[in-house]
Coordinates of N, CA and C in Angstrom, one line a residue:
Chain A
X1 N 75.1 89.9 108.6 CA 75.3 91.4 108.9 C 76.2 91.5 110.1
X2 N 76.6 92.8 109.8 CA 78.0 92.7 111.5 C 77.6 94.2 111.5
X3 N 77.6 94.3 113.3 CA 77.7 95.6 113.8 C 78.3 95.8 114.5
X4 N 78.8 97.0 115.1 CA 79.9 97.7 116.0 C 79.1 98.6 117.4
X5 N 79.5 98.4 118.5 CA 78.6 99.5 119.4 C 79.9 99.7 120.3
X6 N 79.8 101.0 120.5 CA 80.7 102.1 121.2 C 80.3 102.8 122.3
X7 N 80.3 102.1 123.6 CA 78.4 102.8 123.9 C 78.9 104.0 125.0
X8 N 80.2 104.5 124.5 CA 80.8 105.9 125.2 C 81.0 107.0 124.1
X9 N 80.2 107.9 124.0 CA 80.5 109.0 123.0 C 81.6 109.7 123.5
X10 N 81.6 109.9 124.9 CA 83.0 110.6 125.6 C 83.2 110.2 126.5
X11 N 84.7 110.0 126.8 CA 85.2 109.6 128.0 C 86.1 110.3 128.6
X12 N 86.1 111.1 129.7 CA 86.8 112.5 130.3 C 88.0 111.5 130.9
X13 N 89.3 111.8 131.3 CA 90.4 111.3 132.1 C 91.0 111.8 132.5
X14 N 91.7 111.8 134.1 CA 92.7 113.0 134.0 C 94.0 112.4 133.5
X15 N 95.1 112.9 133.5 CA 96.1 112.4 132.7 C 97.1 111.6 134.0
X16 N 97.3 110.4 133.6 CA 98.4 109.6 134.3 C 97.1 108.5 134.6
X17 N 95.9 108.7 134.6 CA 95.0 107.9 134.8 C 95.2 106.9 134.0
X18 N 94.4 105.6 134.8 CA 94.0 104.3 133.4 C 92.5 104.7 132.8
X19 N 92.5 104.0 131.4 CA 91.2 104.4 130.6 C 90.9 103.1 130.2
X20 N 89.6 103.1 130.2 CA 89.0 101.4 129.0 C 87.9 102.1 128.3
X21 N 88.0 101.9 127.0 CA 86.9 102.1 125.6 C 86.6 101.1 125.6
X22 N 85.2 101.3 125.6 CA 84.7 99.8 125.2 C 84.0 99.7 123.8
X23 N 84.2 98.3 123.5 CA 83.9 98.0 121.7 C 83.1 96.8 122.0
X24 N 81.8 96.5 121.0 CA 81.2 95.4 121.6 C 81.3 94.8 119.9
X25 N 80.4 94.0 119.3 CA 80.2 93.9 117.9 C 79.5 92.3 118.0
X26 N 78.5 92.2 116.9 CA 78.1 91.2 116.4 C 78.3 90.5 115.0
X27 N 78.7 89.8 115.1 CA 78.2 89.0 113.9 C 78.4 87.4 113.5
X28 N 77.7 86.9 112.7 CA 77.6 85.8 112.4 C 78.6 85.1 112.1
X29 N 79.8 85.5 111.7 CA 80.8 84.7 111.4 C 82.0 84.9 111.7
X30 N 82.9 84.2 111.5 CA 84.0 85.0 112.2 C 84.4 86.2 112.0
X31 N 85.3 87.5 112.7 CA 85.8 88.2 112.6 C 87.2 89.2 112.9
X32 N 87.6 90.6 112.3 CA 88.4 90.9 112.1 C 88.5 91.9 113.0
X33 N 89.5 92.4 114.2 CA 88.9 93.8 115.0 C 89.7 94.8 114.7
X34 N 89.4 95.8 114.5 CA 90.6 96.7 114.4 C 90.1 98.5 115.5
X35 N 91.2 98.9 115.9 CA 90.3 100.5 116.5 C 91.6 101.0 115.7
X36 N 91.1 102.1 115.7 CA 91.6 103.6 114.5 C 91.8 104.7 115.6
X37 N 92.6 105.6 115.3 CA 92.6 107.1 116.3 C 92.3 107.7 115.3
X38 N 92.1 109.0 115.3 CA 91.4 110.2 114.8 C 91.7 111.4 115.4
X39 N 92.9 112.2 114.9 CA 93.2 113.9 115.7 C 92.3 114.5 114.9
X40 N 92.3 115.7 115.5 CA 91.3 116.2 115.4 C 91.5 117.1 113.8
X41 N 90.6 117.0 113.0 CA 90.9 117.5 111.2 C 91.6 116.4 110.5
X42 N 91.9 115.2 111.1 CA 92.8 114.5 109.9 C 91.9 113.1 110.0
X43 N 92.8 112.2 109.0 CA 92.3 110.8 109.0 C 92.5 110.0 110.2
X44 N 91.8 108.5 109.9 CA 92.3 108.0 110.5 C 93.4 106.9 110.5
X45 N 94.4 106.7 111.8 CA 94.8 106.0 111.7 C 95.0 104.6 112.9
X46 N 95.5 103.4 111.9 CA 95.2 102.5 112.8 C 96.3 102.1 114.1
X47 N 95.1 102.1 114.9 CA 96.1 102.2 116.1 C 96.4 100.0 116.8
X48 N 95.5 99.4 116.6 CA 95.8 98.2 116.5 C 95.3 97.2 115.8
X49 N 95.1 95.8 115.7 CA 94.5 94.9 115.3 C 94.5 93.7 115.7
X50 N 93.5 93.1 115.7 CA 93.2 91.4 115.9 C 93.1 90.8 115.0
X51 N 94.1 89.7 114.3 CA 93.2 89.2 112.6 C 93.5 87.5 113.6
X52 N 94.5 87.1 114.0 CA 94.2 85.4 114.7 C 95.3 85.2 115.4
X53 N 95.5 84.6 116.6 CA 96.4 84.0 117.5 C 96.2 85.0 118.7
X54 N 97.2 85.6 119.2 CA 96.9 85.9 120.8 C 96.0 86.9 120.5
X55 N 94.9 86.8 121.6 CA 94.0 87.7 122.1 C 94.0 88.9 122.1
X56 N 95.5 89.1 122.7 CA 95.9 90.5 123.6 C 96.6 90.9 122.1
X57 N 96.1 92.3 122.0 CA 97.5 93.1 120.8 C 97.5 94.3 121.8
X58 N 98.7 94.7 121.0 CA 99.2 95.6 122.2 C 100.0 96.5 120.8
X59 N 99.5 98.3 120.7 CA 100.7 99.5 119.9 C 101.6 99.7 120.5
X60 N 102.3 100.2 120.2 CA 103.6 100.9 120.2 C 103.3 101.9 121.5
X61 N 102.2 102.4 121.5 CA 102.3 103.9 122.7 C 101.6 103.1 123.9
X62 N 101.8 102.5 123.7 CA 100.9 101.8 125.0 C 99.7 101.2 125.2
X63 N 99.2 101.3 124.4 CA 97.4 100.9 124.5 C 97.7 99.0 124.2
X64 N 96.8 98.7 124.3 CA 96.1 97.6 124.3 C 94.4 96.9 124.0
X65 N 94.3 95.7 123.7 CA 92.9 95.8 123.3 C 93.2 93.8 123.6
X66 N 92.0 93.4 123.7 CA 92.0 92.2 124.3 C 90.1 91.8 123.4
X67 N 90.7 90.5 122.4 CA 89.1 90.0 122.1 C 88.8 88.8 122.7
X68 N 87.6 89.1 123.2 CA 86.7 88.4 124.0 C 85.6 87.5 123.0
X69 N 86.2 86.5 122.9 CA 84.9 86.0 121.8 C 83.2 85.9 122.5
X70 N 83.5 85.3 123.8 CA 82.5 85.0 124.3 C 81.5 86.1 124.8
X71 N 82.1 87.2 124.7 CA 81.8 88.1 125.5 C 81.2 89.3 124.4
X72 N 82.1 88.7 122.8 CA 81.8 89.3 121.6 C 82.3 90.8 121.9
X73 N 83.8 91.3 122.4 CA 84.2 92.6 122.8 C 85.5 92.9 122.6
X74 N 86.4 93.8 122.2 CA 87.7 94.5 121.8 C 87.7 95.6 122.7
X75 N 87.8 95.9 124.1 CA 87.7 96.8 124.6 C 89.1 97.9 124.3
X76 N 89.0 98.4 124.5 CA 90.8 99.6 124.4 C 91.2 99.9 125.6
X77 N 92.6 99.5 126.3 CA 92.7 100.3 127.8 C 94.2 100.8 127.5
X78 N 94.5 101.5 128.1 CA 95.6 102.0 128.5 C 95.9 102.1 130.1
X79 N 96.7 102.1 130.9 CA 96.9 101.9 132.0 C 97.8 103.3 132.6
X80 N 97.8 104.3 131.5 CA 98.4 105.5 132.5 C 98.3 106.8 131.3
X81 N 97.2 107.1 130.9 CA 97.2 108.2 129.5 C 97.6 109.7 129.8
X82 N 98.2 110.1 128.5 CA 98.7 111.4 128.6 C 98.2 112.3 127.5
X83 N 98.4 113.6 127.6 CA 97.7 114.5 127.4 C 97.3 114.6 125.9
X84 N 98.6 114.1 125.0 CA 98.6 113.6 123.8 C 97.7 112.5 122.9
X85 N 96.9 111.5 124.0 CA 96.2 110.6 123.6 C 94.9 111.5 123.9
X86 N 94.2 112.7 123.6 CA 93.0 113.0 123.5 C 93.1 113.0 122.2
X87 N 92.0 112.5 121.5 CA 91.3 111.9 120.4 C 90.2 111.6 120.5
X88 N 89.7 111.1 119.0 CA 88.5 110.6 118.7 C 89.1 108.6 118.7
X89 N 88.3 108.2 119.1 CA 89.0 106.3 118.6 C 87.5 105.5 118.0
X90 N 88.0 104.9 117.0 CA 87.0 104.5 116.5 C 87.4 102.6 116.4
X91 N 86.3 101.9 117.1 CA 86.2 100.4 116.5 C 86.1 100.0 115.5
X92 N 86.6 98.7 115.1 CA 85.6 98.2 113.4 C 86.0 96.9 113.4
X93 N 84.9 96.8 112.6 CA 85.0 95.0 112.2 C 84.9 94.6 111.0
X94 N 85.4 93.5 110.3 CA 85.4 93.1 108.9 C 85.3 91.8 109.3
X95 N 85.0 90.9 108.0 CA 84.2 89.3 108.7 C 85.2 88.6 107.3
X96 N 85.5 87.4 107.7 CA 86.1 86.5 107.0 C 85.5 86.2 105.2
X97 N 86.5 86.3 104.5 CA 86.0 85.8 103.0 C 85.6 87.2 102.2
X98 N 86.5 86.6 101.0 CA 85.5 88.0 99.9 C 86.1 89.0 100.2
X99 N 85.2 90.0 99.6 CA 85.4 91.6 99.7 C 85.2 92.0 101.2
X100 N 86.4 93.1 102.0 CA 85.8 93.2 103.1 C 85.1 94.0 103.8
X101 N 84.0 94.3 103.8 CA 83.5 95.7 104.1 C 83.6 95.6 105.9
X102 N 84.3 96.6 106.2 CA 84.9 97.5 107.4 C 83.7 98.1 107.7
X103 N 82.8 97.7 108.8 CA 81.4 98.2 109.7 C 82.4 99.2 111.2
X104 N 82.1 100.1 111.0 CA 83.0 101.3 112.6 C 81.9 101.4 113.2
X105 N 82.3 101.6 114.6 CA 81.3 102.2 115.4 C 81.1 103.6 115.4
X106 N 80.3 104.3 116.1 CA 80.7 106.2 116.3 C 80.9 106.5 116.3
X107 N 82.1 105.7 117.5 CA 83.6 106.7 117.4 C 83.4 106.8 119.7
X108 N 84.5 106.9 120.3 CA 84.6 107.3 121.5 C 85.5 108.3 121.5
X109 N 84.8 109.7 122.1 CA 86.1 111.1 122.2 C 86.7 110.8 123.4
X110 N 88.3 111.0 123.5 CA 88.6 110.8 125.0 C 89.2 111.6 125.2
X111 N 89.3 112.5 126.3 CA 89.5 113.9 126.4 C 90.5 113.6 127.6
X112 N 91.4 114.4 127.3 CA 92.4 114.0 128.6 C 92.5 115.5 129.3
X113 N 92.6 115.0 130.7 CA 92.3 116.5 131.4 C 93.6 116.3 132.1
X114 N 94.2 117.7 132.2 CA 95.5 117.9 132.7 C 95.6 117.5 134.0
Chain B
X1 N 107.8 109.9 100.2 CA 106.7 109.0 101.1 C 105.6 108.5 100.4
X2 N 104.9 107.3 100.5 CA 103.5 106.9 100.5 C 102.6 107.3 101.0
X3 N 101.6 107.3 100.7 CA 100.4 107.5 101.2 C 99.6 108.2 100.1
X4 N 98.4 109.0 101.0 CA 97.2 109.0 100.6 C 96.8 110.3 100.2
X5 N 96.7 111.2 99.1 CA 96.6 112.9 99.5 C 95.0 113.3 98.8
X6 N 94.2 113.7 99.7 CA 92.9 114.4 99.5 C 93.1 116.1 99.3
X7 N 92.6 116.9 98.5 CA 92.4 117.9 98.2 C 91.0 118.4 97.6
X8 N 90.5 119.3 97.6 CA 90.9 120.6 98.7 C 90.7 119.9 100.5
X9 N 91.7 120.9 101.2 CA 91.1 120.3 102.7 C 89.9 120.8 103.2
X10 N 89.8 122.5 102.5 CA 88.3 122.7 102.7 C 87.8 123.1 101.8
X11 N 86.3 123.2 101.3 CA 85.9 123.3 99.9 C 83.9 124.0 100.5
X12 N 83.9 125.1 99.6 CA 82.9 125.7 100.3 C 82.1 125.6 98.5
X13 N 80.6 125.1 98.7 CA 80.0 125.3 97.1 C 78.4 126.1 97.4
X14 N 78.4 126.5 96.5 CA 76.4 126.9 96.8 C 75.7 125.2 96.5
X15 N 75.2 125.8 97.2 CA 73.5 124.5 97.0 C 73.0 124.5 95.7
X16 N 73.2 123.4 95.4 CA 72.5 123.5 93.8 C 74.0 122.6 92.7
X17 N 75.1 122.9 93.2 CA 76.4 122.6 92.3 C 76.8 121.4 92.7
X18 N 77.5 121.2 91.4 CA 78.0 119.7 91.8 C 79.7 120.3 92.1
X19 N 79.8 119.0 92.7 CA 81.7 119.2 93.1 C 82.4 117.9 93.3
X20 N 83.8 118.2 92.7 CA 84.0 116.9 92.7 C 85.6 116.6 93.7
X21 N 85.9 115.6 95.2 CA 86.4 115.5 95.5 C 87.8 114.4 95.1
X22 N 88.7 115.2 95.7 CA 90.0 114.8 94.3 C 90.4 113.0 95.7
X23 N 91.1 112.3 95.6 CA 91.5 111.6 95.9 C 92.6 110.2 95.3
X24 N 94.0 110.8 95.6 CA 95.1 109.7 94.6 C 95.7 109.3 95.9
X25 N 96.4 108.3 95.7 CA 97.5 107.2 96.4 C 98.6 106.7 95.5
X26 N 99.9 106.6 96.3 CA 101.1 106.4 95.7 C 101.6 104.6 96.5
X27 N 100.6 104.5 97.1 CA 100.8 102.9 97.8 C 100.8 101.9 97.0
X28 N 100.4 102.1 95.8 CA 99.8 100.5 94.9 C 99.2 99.5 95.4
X29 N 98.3 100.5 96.1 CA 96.7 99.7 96.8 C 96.3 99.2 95.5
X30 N 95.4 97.8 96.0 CA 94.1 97.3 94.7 C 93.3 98.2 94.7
X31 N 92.5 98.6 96.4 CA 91.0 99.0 96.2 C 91.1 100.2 97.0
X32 N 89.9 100.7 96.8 CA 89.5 102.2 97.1 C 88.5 102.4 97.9
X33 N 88.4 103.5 98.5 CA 87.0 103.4 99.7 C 86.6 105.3 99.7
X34 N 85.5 105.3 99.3 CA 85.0 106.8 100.1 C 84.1 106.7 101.2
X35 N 84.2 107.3 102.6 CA 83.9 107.5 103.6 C 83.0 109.0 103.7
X36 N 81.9 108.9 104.2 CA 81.4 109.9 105.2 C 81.1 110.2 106.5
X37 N 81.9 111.2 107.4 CA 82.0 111.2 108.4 C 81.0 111.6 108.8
X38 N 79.8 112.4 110.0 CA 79.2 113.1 110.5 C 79.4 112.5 111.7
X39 N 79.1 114.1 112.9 CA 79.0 114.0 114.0 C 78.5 112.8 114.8
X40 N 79.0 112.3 115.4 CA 77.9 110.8 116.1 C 77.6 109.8 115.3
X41 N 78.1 109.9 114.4 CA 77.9 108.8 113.2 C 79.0 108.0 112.9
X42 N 79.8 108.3 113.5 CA 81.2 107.3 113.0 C 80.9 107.4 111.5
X43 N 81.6 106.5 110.6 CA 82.0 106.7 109.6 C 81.3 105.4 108.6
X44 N 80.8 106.5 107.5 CA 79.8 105.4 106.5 C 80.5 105.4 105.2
X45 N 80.1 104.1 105.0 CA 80.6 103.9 103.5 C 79.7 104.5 102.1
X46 N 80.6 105.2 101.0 CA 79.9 105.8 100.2 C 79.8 104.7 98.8
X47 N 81.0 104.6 98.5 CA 81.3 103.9 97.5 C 82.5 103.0 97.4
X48 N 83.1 102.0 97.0 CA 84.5 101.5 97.1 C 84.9 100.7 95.6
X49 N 86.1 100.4 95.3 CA 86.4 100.4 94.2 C 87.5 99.0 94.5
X50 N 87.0 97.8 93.9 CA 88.7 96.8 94.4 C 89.7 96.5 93.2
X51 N 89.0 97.2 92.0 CA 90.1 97.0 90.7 C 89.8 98.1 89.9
X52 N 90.6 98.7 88.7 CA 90.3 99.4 88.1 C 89.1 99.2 87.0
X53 N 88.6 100.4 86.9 CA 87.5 100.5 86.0 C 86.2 99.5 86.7
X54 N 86.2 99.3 87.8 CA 84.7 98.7 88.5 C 84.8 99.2 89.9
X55 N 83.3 99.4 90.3 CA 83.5 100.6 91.9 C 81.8 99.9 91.9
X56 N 82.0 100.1 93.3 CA 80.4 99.8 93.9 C 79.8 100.3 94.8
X57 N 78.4 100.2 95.2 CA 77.7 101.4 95.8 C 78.2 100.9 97.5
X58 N 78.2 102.0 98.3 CA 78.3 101.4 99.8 C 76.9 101.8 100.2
X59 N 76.9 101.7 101.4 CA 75.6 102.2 102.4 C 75.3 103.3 101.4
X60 N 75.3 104.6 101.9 CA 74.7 105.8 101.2 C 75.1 106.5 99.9
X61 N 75.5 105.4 99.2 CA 76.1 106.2 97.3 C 74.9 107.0 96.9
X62 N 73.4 107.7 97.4 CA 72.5 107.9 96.6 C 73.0 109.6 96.6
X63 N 73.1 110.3 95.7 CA 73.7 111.5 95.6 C 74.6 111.9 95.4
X64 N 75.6 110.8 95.1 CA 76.9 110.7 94.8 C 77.4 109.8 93.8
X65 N 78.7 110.1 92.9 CA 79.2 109.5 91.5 C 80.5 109.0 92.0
X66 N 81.5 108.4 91.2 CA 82.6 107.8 91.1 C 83.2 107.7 89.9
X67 N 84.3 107.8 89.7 CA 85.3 106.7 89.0 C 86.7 106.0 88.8
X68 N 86.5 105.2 88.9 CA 88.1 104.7 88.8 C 88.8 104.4 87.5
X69 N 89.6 105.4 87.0 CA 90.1 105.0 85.3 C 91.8 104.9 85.6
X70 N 92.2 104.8 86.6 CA 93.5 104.7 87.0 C 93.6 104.3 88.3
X71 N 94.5 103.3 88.7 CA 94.4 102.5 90.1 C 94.8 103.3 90.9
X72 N 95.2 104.6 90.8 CA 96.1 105.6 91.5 C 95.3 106.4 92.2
X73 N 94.0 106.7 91.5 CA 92.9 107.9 91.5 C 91.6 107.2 91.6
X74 N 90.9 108.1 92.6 CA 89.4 107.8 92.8 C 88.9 108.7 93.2
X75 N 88.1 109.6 91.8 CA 87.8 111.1 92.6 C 86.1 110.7 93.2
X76 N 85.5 111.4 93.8 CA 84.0 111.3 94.4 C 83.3 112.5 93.9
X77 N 82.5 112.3 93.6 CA 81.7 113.7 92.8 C 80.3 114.0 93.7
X78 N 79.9 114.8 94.4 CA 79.0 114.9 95.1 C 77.8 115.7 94.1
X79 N 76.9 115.2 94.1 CA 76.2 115.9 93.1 C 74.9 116.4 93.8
X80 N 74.2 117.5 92.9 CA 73.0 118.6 93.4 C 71.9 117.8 94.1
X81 N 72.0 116.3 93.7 CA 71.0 115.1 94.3 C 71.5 114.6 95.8
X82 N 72.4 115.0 96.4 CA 72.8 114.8 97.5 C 71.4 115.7 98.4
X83 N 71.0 115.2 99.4 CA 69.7 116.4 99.9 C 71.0 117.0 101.3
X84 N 71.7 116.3 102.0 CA 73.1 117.3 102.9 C 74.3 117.0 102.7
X85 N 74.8 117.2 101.6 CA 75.9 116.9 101.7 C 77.3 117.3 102.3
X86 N 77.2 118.9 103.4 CA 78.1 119.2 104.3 C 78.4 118.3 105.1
X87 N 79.6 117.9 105.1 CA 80.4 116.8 106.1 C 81.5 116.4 105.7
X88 N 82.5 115.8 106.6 CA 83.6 115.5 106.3 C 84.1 114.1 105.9
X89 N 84.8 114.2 104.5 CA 84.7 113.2 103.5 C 86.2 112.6 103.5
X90 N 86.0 111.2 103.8 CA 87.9 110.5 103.9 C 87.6 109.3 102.7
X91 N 88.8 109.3 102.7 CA 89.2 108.6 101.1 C 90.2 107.6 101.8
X92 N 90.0 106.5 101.7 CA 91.0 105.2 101.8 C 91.3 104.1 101.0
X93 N 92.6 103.0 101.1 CA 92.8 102.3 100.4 C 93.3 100.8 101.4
X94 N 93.2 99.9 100.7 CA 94.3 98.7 101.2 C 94.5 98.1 99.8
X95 N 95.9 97.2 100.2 CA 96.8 97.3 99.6 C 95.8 95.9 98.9
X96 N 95.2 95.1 99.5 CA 94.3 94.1 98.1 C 92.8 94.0 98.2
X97 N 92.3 93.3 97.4 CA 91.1 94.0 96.9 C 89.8 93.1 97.8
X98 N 90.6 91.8 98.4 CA 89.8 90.9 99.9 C 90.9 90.5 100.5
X99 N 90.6 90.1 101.9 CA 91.5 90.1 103.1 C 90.8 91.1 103.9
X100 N 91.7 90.8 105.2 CA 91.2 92.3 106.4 C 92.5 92.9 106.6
X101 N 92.6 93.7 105.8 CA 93.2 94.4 105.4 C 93.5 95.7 106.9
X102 N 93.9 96.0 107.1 CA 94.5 97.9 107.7 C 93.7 98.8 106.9
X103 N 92.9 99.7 106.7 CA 92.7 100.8 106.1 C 93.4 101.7 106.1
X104 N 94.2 102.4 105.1 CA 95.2 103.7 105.6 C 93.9 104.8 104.9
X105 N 94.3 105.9 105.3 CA 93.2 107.2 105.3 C 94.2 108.3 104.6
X106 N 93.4 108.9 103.9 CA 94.1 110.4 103.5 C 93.2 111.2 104.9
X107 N 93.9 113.0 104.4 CA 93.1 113.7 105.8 C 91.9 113.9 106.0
X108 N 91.2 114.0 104.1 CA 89.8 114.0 104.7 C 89.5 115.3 104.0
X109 N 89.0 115.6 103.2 CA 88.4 117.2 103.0 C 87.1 117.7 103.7
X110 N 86.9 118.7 104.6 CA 85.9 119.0 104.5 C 84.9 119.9 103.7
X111 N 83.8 119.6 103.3 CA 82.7 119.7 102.7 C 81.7 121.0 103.1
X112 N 81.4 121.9 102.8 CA 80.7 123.0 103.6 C 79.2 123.5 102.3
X113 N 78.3 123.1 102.6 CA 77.5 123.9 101.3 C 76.9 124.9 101.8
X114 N 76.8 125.7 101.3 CA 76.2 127.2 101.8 C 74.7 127.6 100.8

């Protein structure tokens, strides 16, 4: 079994600030990390991924996420957010082999304050 | 364009009716995923589909139908056995039926029973 913990339901910022989400997750075998964004009424989309080789992935807008095997963590940071990155973001994990069922966490709202 | 289109975006039913949520893709994904969102809940799996004509139960399929008779289409039918079924419902795909795949998302219909 694999699980996902998100243990920020919200995280306030002001804008130009740095931010870290934190993503923790367990499971027995290897795994897959991915975080998702979420505007507000629509789907989601994915904002990065980890499937093997460097640690560090890094989107297009800036964010970043870094897995920690030892530490079993995908945290999300950005280093200077703007007003546009308030969102919902969501973790997830999928585990090697087979069919892949995608375990999310709750989700972290991050609210960016002017 | 590709992608994912869910309709209706919002859909209001009495208590008691069944309803059924529409969901096609023009990606020529293998497999299919229905999602239920709720508040604080991050996102649960309902049902998912990795070839045509076979779909399987996720976490909470109890109150809920499927089918897949076209790789294109995967409507979700919420039925009177659902005991809440107000909430917001996202439909996804990836492009094969194992791997760790990306999830792409349609927007999601919301659900309202009165």
């Amino acid at each position: 079994a694999q699980s996902v913990t998100q243990l920020d339901s919200q995280v306030p910022v002001f804008e130009e600030a740095p931010v870290e989400l934190r993503c923790n997750y367990s499971s027995s075998v290897s795994v897959y990390l991915f975080w998702y964004v979420q505007y507000p009424n629509q789907g989601l989309q994915l904002l990065l991924k980890y499937l093997s080789g460097s640690t560090l992935v890094k989107s297009i807008n800036g964010f970043e996420a870094e897995f920690n095997k030892s530490q079993t963590s995908f945290h999300l940071r950005k280093p200077s957010v703007h007003i546009s990155d308030t969102a919902e973001y969501f973790c997830a994990v999928t585990n090697s082999g087979g069919y892949q069922k995608v375990t999310f966490g709750i989700g972290t709202k991050l609210q960016v304050i002017p | 364009d590709g992608g994912i289109t869910q309709s209706p975006k919002y859909l209001f039913r009495k208590e008691g009716q069944n309803v059924t949520l529409s969901c096609e893709q023009n990606l020529n994904h293998d497999a299919m995923y229905w999602y239920r969102q709720d508040p604080g809940q991050g996102l649960r799996l309902i049902y998912y589909s990795q070839i045509v004509n076979d779909f399987q139960k996720g976490d909470i399929a109890e109150g809920y139908s499927v089918s897949r008779e076209k790789k294109e289409s995967f409507p979700l039918t919420v039925t009177s056995a659902q005991k809440n079924p107000t909430a917001f419902y996202l439909c996804a795909s990836t492009p094969r039926r194992e791997g760790p795949d990306t999830q792409y998302f349609g927007p999601g219909t919301r659900l309202t029973v009165l």
